[in-house]
Amino acid sequence: MKQECLLCERSSPDNNLYCQETYCPAEMSPTILDYGDWLGNIEIIRPLSVLRSSVLYEAQCQTKKVFLKVAHPGARNSERLKREAQFLKDLRLDKTANKYFPVWLSPYSNSNDTDAYGKVVLKGQLLYYFQCEHFAGEPLRAILAKSPQLWVYHIGWTMIGLATAVTILQSKGLFSFGLSPDAVLLQFDNNSGPPAILLIDMGVITDAQGLALEEKTGSSDWDCSFVHPAYTAPELIDAVATEPNYSTDVYGLGIILYEMLVGQPVFPFKLRGDAEVKEAVRQDRRVSMTRIKDVAAVAQIAETAAARTPSLRYRDAHEMLKKLHEVFGRVPEKKRPIRPIMIVVAAGTLLSIVLLIAVVGQ
């Protein structure tokens, strides 16, 4: 295991992390598990996506490969993960599981525990986690690092999948406010087909009541520390609590689409402190939309969805989804691979027909 900073991305294998940048409290960074580490009876294969409030790992539980989501220490991070785990469990139990969301698994093996999440102590800290089925994909962040500008139809199909996932959240009265390339996994089967898409982080995952400011605590379920400021909507940058607005998640979709078109983050954040990035978002100092000639209609969708003023965006994810369908049409169905047993059955059937014809012919 190692200590890894969520701001400057420095890491230390001996849990003795220090950064000379004044904006960076590196010594407060969470511990990230690595290959061969254990969390209870779950063995870590590798960290797949390090987020502001949790880490997604590839792991192995009793010879079965799974995804393991572990909240960073702190009550706010733990409560956020509990809401996410409960949402995924409800999808699974209500038999409304959708291909754009992880498939929830029981946190404890051979247990009838009803909790959606598990608890374990590591190095004296109580950590909360949940498990879900494995998905052979890569974070969109890693894919963009290798191929900054994807084929326009891969971009379109990816955004249709994401917009569909957010539409499902909004149909249940839920808000994310945490969409980013780190929250999305993609799996490409070949160079021309549509990628499989999985939204592996649902952000704040709360309803309108959860966004309201509580009188007793003086806070709400929203916390700006959950999301990198480069992907935080302008109306949330300085907010302690916020008015529920579906167009806020439209902004998140627009920022991802914008980034895939231009090939770099809309608000550059590498080696920059949160305060500097927040000021860039407040002042709307985004990179210019340089990819217009070949994708003018898509660029316009990105510009509208990522508008600084909420009233200028699409009202909700469903409205943006309709615009994407107008440009890209329906997403092609993925062809099912032909299993060897099907080939054997087909060959046997064909041989039987040939023999029958031969017998009748005699």
Coordinates of C-alpha atoms in Angstrom, one line a residue:
M1 CA 0.0 0.0 0.0
K2 CA 1.1 3.6 -0.5
Q3 CA 0.0 7.1 0.3
E4 CA -1.2 9.0 -2.8
C5 CA -2.1 12.7 -3.0
L6 CA -5.4 13.5 -4.7
L7 CA -4.1 17.0 -5.6
C8 CA -0.5 16.9 -6.8
E9 CA -0.6 13.1 -7.6
R10 CA 2.7 12.4 -5.6
S11 CA 2.9 9.1 -3.9
S12 CA 4.9 7.5 -1.1
P13 CA 5.3 3.8 -0.4
D14 CA 6.2 4.4 3.2
N15 CA 3.2 6.6 4.1
N16 CA 5.5 9.6 4.6
L17 CA 4.2 12.0 2.0
Y18 CA 5.2 15.7 1.9
C19 CA 4.7 18.3 -0.8
Q20 CA 6.4 21.7 -1.1
E21 CA 3.3 23.3 -2.7
T22 CA 1.5 25.4 -0.2
Y23 CA -1.9 24.5 -1.6
C24 CA -1.4 20.8 -1.2
P25 CA -2.0 19.1 2.2
A26 CA -0.2 15.9 1.0
E27 CA 0.3 14.5 4.5
M28 CA -3.5 14.2 4.8
S29 CA -3.7 12.1 1.7
P30 CA -5.5 8.7 1.8
T31 CA -3.7 5.3 1.7
I32 CA -4.2 3.5 -1.6
L33 CA -3.9 -0.3 -1.7
D34 CA -1.8 -2.0 -4.3
Y35 CA -1.3 -5.4 -5.8
G36 CA -1.3 -8.2 -3.2
D37 CA -2.7 -6.1 -0.4
W38 CA -5.7 -7.4 1.4
L39 CA -8.9 -5.7 2.7
G40 CA -10.5 -8.3 4.9
N41 CA -10.8 -11.5 2.7
I42 CA -10.5 -9.5 -0.5
E43 CA -7.2 -9.4 -2.4
I44 CA -6.4 -6.3 -4.4
I45 CA -5.3 -6.7 -8.0
R46 CA -4.8 -3.0 -8.8
P47 CA -6.4 0.5 -8.2
L48 CA -8.4 1.3 -11.3
S49 CA -9.7 4.8 -10.6
V50 CA -8.7 7.1 -7.7
L51 CA -11.5 9.6 -7.0
R52 CA -11.8 12.5 -4.6
S53 CA -14.0 10.5 -2.1
S54 CA -13.2 6.8 -3.0
V55 CA -11.1 4.4 -4.9
L56 CA -12.2 1.8 -7.4
Y57 CA -10.1 -1.4 -7.3
E58 CA -10.0 -4.5 -9.4
A59 CA -9.9 -7.3 -6.8
Q60 CA -10.4 -11.0 -6.2
C61 CA -12.8 -12.5 -3.7
Q62 CA -12.7 -16.3 -3.3
T63 CA -11.2 -16.8 -6.8
K64 CA -13.8 -14.5 -8.4
K65 CA -12.7 -11.2 -10.0
V66 CA -14.8 -8.2 -8.7
F67 CA -14.8 -4.5 -8.5
L68 CA -14.2 -3.1 -5.0
K69 CA -15.2 0.5 -4.1
V70 CA -13.6 1.8 -0.9
A71 CA -14.5 5.2 0.6
H72 CA -11.6 7.5 1.8
P73 CA -11.6 8.0 5.6
G74 CA -14.1 10.6 6.9
A75 CA -17.8 10.6 7.6
R76 CA -18.8 12.6 4.5
N77 CA -17.0 10.1 2.2
S78 CA -18.5 7.1 4.0
E79 CA -22.1 8.5 3.8
R80 CA -21.7 9.2 0.1
L81 CA -20.5 5.6 -0.5
K82 CA -23.4 4.2 1.5
R83 CA -25.9 6.1 -0.6
E84 CA -24.2 4.8 -3.8
A85 CA -24.2 1.2 -2.5
Q86 CA -27.9 1.4 -1.6
F87 CA -28.8 2.7 -5.0
L88 CA -27.0 -0.1 -6.7
K89 CA -28.5 -2.7 -4.4
D90 CA -32.0 -1.4 -5.0
L91 CA -31.4 -1.7 -8.8
R92 CA -30.3 -5.3 -8.3
L93 CA -33.2 -6.3 -6.0
D94 CA -35.9 -4.6 -8.0
K95 CA -34.7 -6.4 -11.1
T96 CA -34.2 -3.0 -12.8
A97 CA -30.4 -3.4 -13.2
N98 CA -29.2 -1.4 -16.2
K99 CA -26.2 -2.1 -18.4
Y100 CA -24.8 1.4 -17.7
F101 CA -24.5 0.8 -13.9
P102 CA -22.4 -1.7 -11.9
V103 CA -24.1 -4.9 -10.7
W104 CA -24.1 -4.9 -6.9
L105 CA -22.8 -7.9 -5.0
S106 CA -23.2 -8.7 -1.3
P107 CA -20.3 -7.2 0.7
Y108 CA -19.8 -10.3 2.8
S109 CA -19.3 -13.8 1.5
N110 CA -21.6 -16.5 2.9
S111 CA -23.6 -14.0 4.8
N112 CA -27.3 -12.9 5.0
D113 CA -26.3 -9.4 6.1
T114 CA -28.8 -6.9 4.7
D115 CA -26.4 -3.9 4.5
A116 CA -25.6 -2.7 1.0
Y117 CA -22.0 -2.0 2.1
G118 CA -19.3 -3.6 4.2
K119 CA -17.0 -2.3 7.0
V120 CA -13.4 -3.3 7.8
V121 CA -10.6 -1.9 9.9
L122 CA -7.3 -1.2 8.2
K123 CA -4.4 0.3 10.1
G124 CA -6.7 1.5 12.8
Q125 CA -9.1 3.2 10.4
L126 CA -12.7 2.1 9.8
L127 CA -13.3 1.9 6.1
Y128 CA -16.6 1.4 4.2
Y129 CA -16.8 -0.5 0.9
F130 CA -19.0 -2.3 -1.5
Q131 CA -18.5 -4.9 -4.2
C132 CA -19.9 -5.2 -7.7
E133 CA -19.4 -7.5 -10.7
H134 CA -16.2 -7.1 -12.7
F135 CA -16.3 -5.2 -16.0
A136 CA -13.3 -5.5 -18.4
G137 CA -13.0 -1.8 -19.2
E138 CA -10.7 1.2 -18.7
P139 CA -11.4 4.6 -17.2
L140 CA -12.2 7.2 -19.9
R141 CA -9.4 9.3 -18.4
A142 CA -6.8 6.6 -19.3
I143 CA -8.3 6.1 -22.8
L144 CA -8.1 9.9 -23.5
A145 CA -4.5 9.9 -22.3
K146 CA -3.7 7.3 -25.0
S147 CA -6.0 8.7 -27.7
P148 CA -6.9 12.3 -27.0
Q149 CA -9.3 12.7 -29.9
L150 CA -11.5 9.6 -30.4
W151 CA -13.5 8.8 -33.5
V152 CA -16.6 11.0 -33.5
Y153 CA -19.0 8.1 -33.5
H154 CA -17.2 6.5 -30.5
I155 CA -17.6 9.9 -28.8
G156 CA -21.3 10.1 -29.7
W157 CA -22.1 6.5 -28.6
T158 CA -20.2 7.1 -25.4
M159 CA -22.2 10.2 -24.7
I160 CA -25.5 8.5 -25.5
G161 CA -24.7 5.9 -22.9
L162 CA -23.8 8.4 -20.3
A163 CA -26.8 10.6 -21.0
T164 CA -29.0 7.5 -20.7
A165 CA -27.5 6.6 -17.3
V166 CA -28.0 10.2 -16.0
T167 CA -31.6 10.2 -17.4
I168 CA -32.2 7.1 -15.3
L169 CA -30.9 8.9 -12.2
Q170 CA -33.0 11.9 -12.9
S171 CA -36.1 9.8 -13.5
K172 CA -35.7 8.6 -9.9
G173 CA -35.3 12.2 -8.6
L174 CA -31.6 11.8 -8.0
F175 CA -28.6 14.1 -8.7
S176 CA -25.0 13.2 -9.4
F177 CA -23.1 16.6 -9.7
G178 CA -19.9 14.5 -10.0
L179 CA -19.6 13.5 -13.7
S180 CA -16.0 13.3 -15.0
P181 CA -13.8 11.0 -17.2
D182 CA -12.6 9.3 -14.0
A183 CA -16.2 8.2 -13.2
V184 CA -16.7 6.3 -16.5
L185 CA -15.3 3.0 -17.8
L186 CA -15.3 2.0 -21.5
Q187 CA -14.7 -1.3 -23.1
F188 CA -13.9 -1.5 -26.9
D189 CA -14.5 -4.8 -28.5
N190 CA -13.2 -3.7 -31.9
N191 CA -12.3 -0.5 -33.8
S192 CA -15.7 0.2 -35.2
G193 CA -18.4 -1.1 -32.9
P194 CA -19.9 0.9 -30.0
P195 CA -18.1 0.7 -26.7
A196 CA -19.6 -0.8 -23.6
I197 CA -20.1 1.9 -20.9
L198 CA -20.3 1.8 -17.2
L199 CA -20.9 4.7 -14.8
I200 CA -18.8 3.6 -11.8
D201 CA -19.2 6.7 -9.7
M202 CA -22.6 8.3 -9.2
G203 CA -21.4 11.5 -7.5
V204 CA -23.3 12.9 -4.6
I205 CA -26.2 10.5 -5.4
T206 CA -29.0 12.2 -3.4
D207 CA -32.4 13.8 -3.9
A208 CA -33.7 17.3 -3.6
Q209 CA -34.2 16.9 0.2
G210 CA -30.6 15.7 0.6
L211 CA -29.4 18.9 -1.2
A212 CA -31.2 21.2 1.2
L213 CA -29.3 22.8 4.1
E214 CA -30.1 21.0 7.4
E215 CA -30.8 23.2 10.3
K216 CA -29.1 21.0 12.9
T217 CA -25.9 20.3 11.0
G218 CA -25.7 23.4 8.8
S219 CA -24.7 21.2 5.8
S220 CA -26.2 19.1 3.1
D221 CA -25.3 15.9 1.2
W222 CA -23.5 18.1 -1.3
D223 CA -19.8 18.6 -0.6
C224 CA -17.5 20.3 -3.1
S225 CA -14.6 18.0 -2.0
F226 CA -16.3 15.1 -3.7
V227 CA -15.6 16.4 -7.2
H228 CA -12.5 17.9 -8.8
P229 CA -13.2 21.7 -9.4
A230 CA -12.4 21.3 -13.1
Y231 CA -15.6 19.2 -13.4
T232 CA -17.7 21.2 -10.9
A233 CA -20.5 23.3 -12.3
P234 CA -20.0 27.1 -11.8
E235 CA -23.1 27.3 -9.6
L236 CA -21.6 24.7 -7.2
I237 CA -18.1 26.1 -6.9
D238 CA -18.8 28.0 -3.7
A239 CA -22.0 26.3 -2.6
V240 CA -22.5 24.6 0.8
A241 CA -26.0 23.6 -0.3
T242 CA -27.6 24.0 -3.6
E243 CA -31.0 24.2 -5.3
P244 CA -31.8 20.9 -7.1
N245 CA -31.5 21.5 -10.9
Y246 CA -31.2 18.8 -13.5
S247 CA -29.2 21.1 -15.8
T248 CA -26.3 20.9 -13.3
D249 CA -25.7 17.3 -14.4
V250 CA -26.2 18.4 -18.0
Y251 CA -23.2 20.6 -17.5
G252 CA -21.2 17.5 -16.4
L253 CA -22.2 15.7 -19.5
G254 CA -21.3 18.7 -21.6
I255 CA -17.9 19.1 -20.0
I256 CA -17.0 15.4 -20.8
L257 CA -18.3 15.8 -24.4
Y258 CA -16.3 19.1 -24.8
E259 CA -13.1 17.4 -23.5
M260 CA -13.5 14.4 -25.8
L261 CA -13.8 16.8 -28.8
V262 CA -10.8 19.1 -28.0
G263 CA -8.6 16.3 -26.7
Q264 CA -7.8 18.0 -23.3
P265 CA -9.5 19.0 -20.1
V266 CA -11.8 22.0 -20.6
F267 CA -10.2 23.7 -17.5
P268 CA -6.5 22.5 -17.3
F269 CA -5.7 21.3 -13.8
K270 CA -2.4 19.5 -13.8
L271 CA 0.0 21.0 -11.3
R272 CA -2.6 23.6 -10.3
G273 CA -4.1 24.1 -6.9
D274 CA -7.9 23.8 -6.4
A275 CA -8.2 27.6 -5.7
E276 CA -6.6 28.4 -9.1
V277 CA -8.8 25.9 -11.0
K278 CA -12.0 27.2 -9.2
E279 CA -11.1 30.8 -10.2
A280 CA -10.8 29.6 -13.8
V281 CA -14.2 28.0 -13.6
R282 CA -15.7 31.2 -12.1
Q283 CA -14.2 33.3 -14.9
D284 CA -15.0 30.7 -17.5
R285 CA -11.4 30.5 -18.7
R286 CA -11.9 27.3 -20.7
V287 CA -9.9 26.0 -23.6
S288 CA -11.2 27.0 -27.0
M289 CA -13.4 24.6 -29.0
T290 CA -10.9 23.8 -31.7
R291 CA -12.8 20.9 -33.3
I292 CA -15.7 22.3 -35.2
K293 CA -15.4 21.8 -39.0
D294 CA -15.9 18.1 -39.0
V295 CA -18.2 17.9 -36.0
A296 CA -20.1 21.2 -36.0
A297 CA -23.4 19.7 -34.8
V298 CA -21.7 17.8 -31.9
A299 CA -19.6 20.8 -30.9
Q300 CA -22.9 22.8 -30.7
I301 CA -24.4 20.2 -28.3
A302 CA -21.2 20.5 -26.1
E303 CA -21.3 24.3 -26.1
T304 CA -25.0 24.3 -25.1
A305 CA -24.7 21.6 -22.4
A306 CA -21.6 23.2 -20.9
A307 CA -22.9 26.7 -20.9
R308 CA -21.9 28.7 -17.8
T309 CA -25.5 29.8 -17.1
P310 CA -27.8 27.0 -16.2
S311 CA -30.8 28.5 -18.0
L312 CA -28.9 28.3 -21.3
R313 CA -28.3 24.5 -21.0
Y314 CA -30.6 21.7 -21.9
R315 CA -33.2 21.3 -19.2
D316 CA -32.3 17.8 -18.3
A317 CA -30.3 14.8 -19.5
H318 CA -33.2 13.4 -21.6
E319 CA -33.4 16.6 -23.7
M320 CA -29.6 16.3 -24.4
L321 CA -30.1 12.6 -25.2
K322 CA -32.6 13.5 -27.9
K323 CA -30.2 16.0 -29.4
L324 CA -27.5 13.3 -29.5
H325 CA -29.9 10.8 -31.2
E326 CA -30.7 13.4 -33.8
V327 CA -27.0 13.5 -34.8
F328 CA -25.9 9.9 -34.2
G329 CA -29.1 7.9 -34.6
R330 CA -29.6 4.7 -32.6
V331 CA -26.6 3.0 -31.1
P332 CA -25.8 -0.2 -33.1
E333 CA -26.5 -3.4 -31.2
K334 CA -23.4 -5.3 -30.3
K335 CA -23.1 -8.6 -32.1
R336 CA -23.1 -11.6 -29.8
P337 CA -20.0 -13.8 -30.2
I338 CA -20.7 -17.3 -31.6
R339 CA -19.9 -19.9 -29.0
P340 CA -18.1 -23.1 -30.0
I341 CA -21.0 -25.2 -28.8
M342 CA -23.3 -23.4 -31.2
I343 CA -20.9 -24.3 -34.1
V344 CA -20.9 -28.0 -33.1
V345 CA -24.7 -28.1 -32.9
A346 CA -25.1 -26.4 -36.2
A347 CA -22.6 -28.7 -37.8
G348 CA -24.3 -31.8 -36.4
T349 CA -27.7 -30.5 -37.6
L350 CA -26.3 -29.9 -41.1
L351 CA -24.7 -33.4 -41.2
S352 CA -28.0 -35.0 -40.1
I353 CA -29.9 -33.2 -42.9
V354 CA -27.3 -34.4 -45.5
L355 CA -27.5 -38.0 -44.3
L356 CA -31.3 -37.9 -44.3
I357 CA -31.3 -36.6 -47.9
A358 CA -28.9 -39.3 -48.9
V359 CA -31.1 -42.0 -47.4
V360 CA -34.2 -40.7 -49.0
G361 CA -32.5 -40.4 -52.3
Q362 CA -31.6 -44.1 -52.2

